[in-house]
Amino acid sequence: MTTTEVPRPSFWRRAVSFALEIWGVLVRPSSIFSLGFLVLAGFVAGIFFWGAFNTALELTNTETFCTSCHEMRTNVFEELKTTVHYNNRSGVRARCPDCHVPHEWTDKITRKMQASKEVWGKIFAIINTREKFLNHRLELAEHEWARMKANDSLECRNCHSAQSMDITRQSPRAVEAHQRFLFTGQKTCIDCHKGIAHHLPDMRNVPGWQ
């Protein structure tokens, strides 16, 4: 007498079956805990999750985190230290997130999702040496300039308000540029202030740059 072996379900079929079983457990009414207890437990769990999420978000929004990889620490951060945004007479220091991360929560989440692509660059060592960084410098700068151009230099304006400028204390050249371009909305901060915190790449092929 011979028996016929039943074909074993495929991996994906077994995975779907397992997922459906888990879902069934989750949606099945509890016979042990009351509805009020489950709602309260869900509320408390939500608070813990939200607190943990925001804590992790803020930890990734610090200068220490930004400079934890040597690509940033030995390149752009060292350049920042030589500028007025890092060391000045007033003692007010601009940190990496102040200029590169929006302050509003929804915009911040969007920016964090965009920045997650940098993990790919870290894994595959795209700019892990000074030479590689310099080779990609223009491309990296253009991405950031385009982002700041699109949001009307939002991060700059968080500290530098056109309405609060006392142009009588500015140089004649700055007064002319601000009145002609900034106050009229023809240009935004990043159009004229590229390289204010980091060294510029080769600008010969950048449109409109003189």
Tab-separated table of C-alpha atoms in Angstrom:
chain	number	residue	atom	x	y	z
A	1	MET	CA	0.000	0.000	0.000
A	2	THR	CA	1.449	3.376	-0.972
A	3	THR	CA	0.640	6.785	0.397
A	4	THR	CA	0.737	10.020	-1.526
A	5	GLU	CA	2.561	12.876	0.189
A	6	VAL	CA	0.562	16.074	0.507
A	7	PRO	CA	2.532	19.010	-0.999
A	8	ARG	CA	3.758	21.403	1.638
A	9	PRO	CA	2.257	24.899	1.292
A	10	SER	CA	4.588	27.524	-0.104
A	11	PHE	CA	6.383	29.968	2.184
A	12	TRP	CA	4.160	32.860	1.165
A	13	ARG	CA	0.982	30.840	1.682
A	14	ARG	CA	2.173	29.850	5.167
A	15	ALA	CA	3.134	33.437	5.926
A	16	VAL	CA	-0.294	34.726	4.890
A	17	SER	CA	-1.986	32.020	6.935
A	18	PHE	CA	0.081	32.927	9.998
A	19	ALA	CA	-0.686	36.633	9.555
A	20	LEU	CA	-4.403	35.875	9.325
A	21	GLU	CA	-4.226	33.837	12.526
A	22	ILE	CA	-2.507	36.719	14.347
A	23	TRP	CA	-5.097	39.155	13.018
A	24	GLY	CA	-7.867	36.870	14.215
A	25	VAL	CA	-6.404	36.868	17.720
A	26	LEU	CA	-6.146	40.653	17.713
A	27	VAL	CA	-9.741	41.299	16.616
A	28	ARG	CA	-11.354	38.520	18.628
A	29	PRO	CA	-13.284	39.892	21.639
A	30	SER	CA	-11.492	39.266	24.931
A	31	SER	CA	-13.110	36.820	27.319
A	32	ILE	CA	-10.746	37.760	30.179
A	33	PHE	CA	-10.376	41.558	30.238
A	34	SER	CA	-13.167	44.107	30.189
A	35	LEU	CA	-13.553	46.620	27.394
A	36	GLY	CA	-12.714	49.458	29.794
A	37	PHE	CA	-9.459	47.767	30.803
A	38	LEU	CA	-8.450	47.225	27.190
A	39	VAL	CA	-9.187	50.855	26.307
A	40	LEU	CA	-7.193	52.099	29.306
A	41	ALA	CA	-4.302	49.763	28.514
A	42	GLY	CA	-4.291	50.982	24.909
A	43	PHE	CA	-4.294	54.592	26.080
A	44	VAL	CA	-1.359	54.040	28.439
A	45	ALA	CA	0.535	52.112	25.765
A	46	GLY	CA	-0.089	54.961	23.328
A	47	ILE	CA	1.387	57.481	25.767
A	48	PHE	CA	4.510	55.350	26.227
A	49	PHE	CA	4.855	54.859	22.467
A	50	TRP	CA	4.418	58.570	21.752
A	51	GLY	CA	6.903	59.505	24.453
A	52	ALA	CA	9.471	56.996	23.179
A	53	PHE	CA	8.949	58.151	19.579
A	54	ASN	CA	9.442	61.833	20.398
A	55	THR	CA	12.444	61.070	22.601
A	56	ALA	CA	14.088	59.169	19.764
A	57	LEU	CA	13.162	61.979	17.347
A	58	GLU	CA	14.808	64.621	19.519
A	59	LEU	CA	17.894	62.475	20.082
A	60	THR	CA	18.393	62.362	16.313
A	61	ASN	CA	17.924	66.123	16.233
A	62	THR	CA	21.061	67.026	18.175
A	63	GLU	CA	24.458	68.240	17.051
A	64	THR	CA	26.026	65.247	18.806
A	65	PHE	CA	24.005	62.842	16.673
A	66	CYS	CA	24.652	64.801	13.466
A	67	THR	CA	28.416	64.652	14.009
A	68	SER	CA	28.510	61.054	15.239
A	69	CYS	CA	29.659	59.849	11.804
A	70	HIS	CA	33.130	60.842	10.691
A	71	GLU	CA	31.858	61.981	7.262
A	72	MET	CA	30.121	64.958	8.886
A	73	ARG	CA	32.465	65.429	11.830
A	74	THR	CA	35.672	65.723	9.804
A	75	ASN	CA	34.244	67.676	6.885
A	76	VAL	CA	31.356	70.129	7.227
A	77	PHE	CA	31.427	70.367	11.034
A	78	GLU	CA	35.057	71.426	11.048
A	79	GLU	CA	34.171	74.089	8.492
A	80	LEU	CA	31.248	75.325	10.595
A	81	LYS	CA	33.607	75.930	13.541
A	82	THR	CA	35.401	78.658	11.593
A	83	THR	CA	32.245	80.690	10.860
A	84	VAL	CA	30.215	83.302	12.701
A	85	HIS	CA	27.363	80.826	13.106
A	86	TYR	CA	29.533	78.797	15.496
A	87	ASN	CA	31.629	81.417	17.294
A	88	ASN	CA	30.633	85.082	17.590
A	89	ARG	CA	30.503	88.050	19.954
A	90	SER	CA	26.933	87.344	21.107
A	91	GLY	CA	27.594	83.718	22.028
A	92	VAL	CA	24.582	82.446	20.051
A	93	ARG	CA	25.472	79.243	18.227
A	94	ALA	CA	23.568	77.695	15.351
A	95	ARG	CA	23.530	73.903	15.632
A	96	CYS	CA	23.252	71.548	12.662
A	97	PRO	CA	19.471	70.982	13.102
A	98	ASP	CA	18.824	74.730	13.363
A	99	CYS	CA	19.734	75.123	9.698
A	100	HIS	CA	18.981	71.704	8.247
A	101	VAL	CA	15.819	70.560	10.070
A	102	PRO	CA	12.480	72.468	10.070
A	103	HIS	CA	11.177	73.442	13.499
A	104	GLU	CA	7.504	72.603	12.894
A	105	TRP	CA	6.686	68.995	13.803
A	106	THR	CA	5.066	67.893	10.532
A	107	ASP	CA	7.822	69.471	8.427
A	108	LYS	CA	10.410	67.926	10.743
A	109	ILE	CA	8.977	64.422	10.199
A	110	THR	CA	9.034	64.941	6.431
A	111	ARG	CA	12.653	66.083	6.583
A	112	LYS	CA	13.622	63.095	8.726
A	113	MET	CA	12.095	60.741	6.171
A	114	GLN	CA	14.047	62.452	3.402
A	115	ALA	CA	17.250	62.284	5.435
A	116	SER	CA	16.837	58.547	5.952
A	117	LYS	CA	18.346	58.161	2.467
A	118	GLU	CA	21.653	59.244	4.012
A	119	VAL	CA	21.775	55.881	5.798
A	120	TRP	CA	22.120	54.303	2.349
A	121	GLY	CA	25.123	56.532	1.687
A	122	LYS	CA	26.665	55.574	5.005
A	123	ILE	CA	26.225	51.830	4.418
A	124	PHE	CA	27.795	51.960	0.954
A	125	ALA	CA	30.558	54.419	1.951
A	126	ILE	CA	29.710	56.963	-0.740
A	127	ILE	CA	31.584	59.830	0.956
A	128	ASN	CA	33.645	57.969	3.562
A	129	THR	CA	36.895	59.654	2.484
A	130	ARG	CA	37.803	63.306	2.038
A	131	GLU	CA	38.406	62.760	-1.663
A	132	LYS	CA	34.972	61.178	-2.173
A	133	PHE	CA	33.336	63.970	-0.184
A	134	LEU	CA	34.946	66.661	-2.330
A	135	ASN	CA	33.946	64.811	-5.514
A	136	HIS	CA	30.301	64.814	-4.358
A	137	ARG	CA	30.397	68.246	-2.760
A	138	LEU	CA	28.607	70.176	-5.509
A	139	GLU	CA	25.874	67.542	-5.785
A	140	LEU	CA	25.301	67.533	-2.014
A	141	ALA	CA	25.264	71.325	-1.868
A	142	GLU	CA	22.828	71.647	-4.773
A	143	HIS	CA	20.375	69.286	-3.066
A	144	GLU	CA	20.412	71.425	0.077
A	145	TRP	CA	20.214	74.697	-1.840
A	146	ALA	CA	17.195	73.405	-3.754
A	147	ARG	CA	15.481	72.338	-0.527
A	148	MET	CA	16.034	75.741	1.085
A	149	LYS	CA	14.985	77.540	-2.083
A	150	ALA	CA	11.742	75.540	-2.145
A	151	ASN	CA	10.828	76.413	1.451
A	152	ASP	CA	11.833	80.100	1.087
A	153	SER	CA	14.866	79.663	3.371
A	154	LEU	CA	12.595	78.688	6.255
A	155	GLU	CA	15.400	77.700	8.608
A	156	CYS	CA	17.227	80.994	7.975
A	157	ARG	CA	14.051	82.947	8.697
A	158	ASN	CA	13.557	81.189	12.019
A	159	CYS	CA	16.375	83.413	13.307
A	160	HIS	CA	16.721	86.166	10.692
A	161	SER	CA	13.438	88.024	10.198
A	162	ALA	CA	13.254	90.572	7.411
A	163	GLN	CA	10.696	92.516	9.453
A	164	SER	CA	13.170	92.831	12.331
A	165	MET	CA	16.164	93.926	10.255
A	166	ASP	CA	17.639	97.307	11.080
A	167	ILE	CA	19.071	98.100	7.671
A	168	THR	CA	20.574	101.373	8.951
A	169	ARG	CA	23.217	99.221	10.658
A	170	GLN	CA	24.036	97.243	7.515
A	171	SER	CA	26.637	97.945	4.866
A	172	PRO	CA	25.461	99.871	1.777
A	173	ARG	CA	25.873	96.730	-0.335
A	174	ALA	CA	23.720	94.670	2.044
A	175	VAL	CA	21.063	97.393	2.249
A	176	GLU	CA	20.799	97.557	-1.532
A	177	ALA	CA	20.588	93.764	-1.908
A	178	HIS	CA	17.994	93.347	0.843
A	179	GLN	CA	15.785	96.183	-0.368
A	180	ARG	CA	15.996	95.139	-3.999
A	181	PHE	CA	15.674	91.371	-3.686
A	182	LEU	CA	14.730	90.153	-0.196
A	183	PHE	CA	12.039	92.673	0.763
A	184	THR	CA	10.413	92.415	-2.660
A	185	GLY	CA	10.388	88.626	-2.623
A	186	GLN	CA	12.444	88.323	-5.805
A	187	LYS	CA	15.024	86.200	-4.024
A	188	THR	CA	15.385	84.284	-0.798
A	189	CYS	CA	18.278	84.032	1.658
A	190	ILE	CA	19.995	81.008	0.099
A	191	ASP	CA	20.212	82.719	-3.291
A	192	CYS	CA	22.885	85.092	-1.993
A	193	HIS	CA	24.191	83.428	1.155
A	194	LYS	CA	25.541	80.139	-0.152
A	195	GLY	CA	28.686	79.187	1.722
A	196	ILE	CA	27.729	81.151	4.845
A	197	ALA	CA	28.432	78.161	7.104
A	198	HIS	CA	30.377	75.717	4.917
A	199	HIS	CA	32.991	75.984	2.206
A	200	LEU	CA	31.695	76.359	-1.316
A	201	PRO	CA	32.268	73.755	-4.029
A	202	ASP	CA	33.501	74.748	-7.471
A	203	MET	CA	30.839	77.322	-8.454
A	204	ARG	CA	31.864	77.879	-12.089
A	205	ASN	CA	28.907	75.893	-13.449
A	206	VAL	CA	26.300	77.107	-10.950
A	207	PRO	CA	23.698	79.253	-12.785
A	208	GLY	CA	23.483	82.862	-11.592
A	209	TRP	CA	26.575	82.673	-9.393
A	210	GLN	CA	29.204	85.367	-9.761
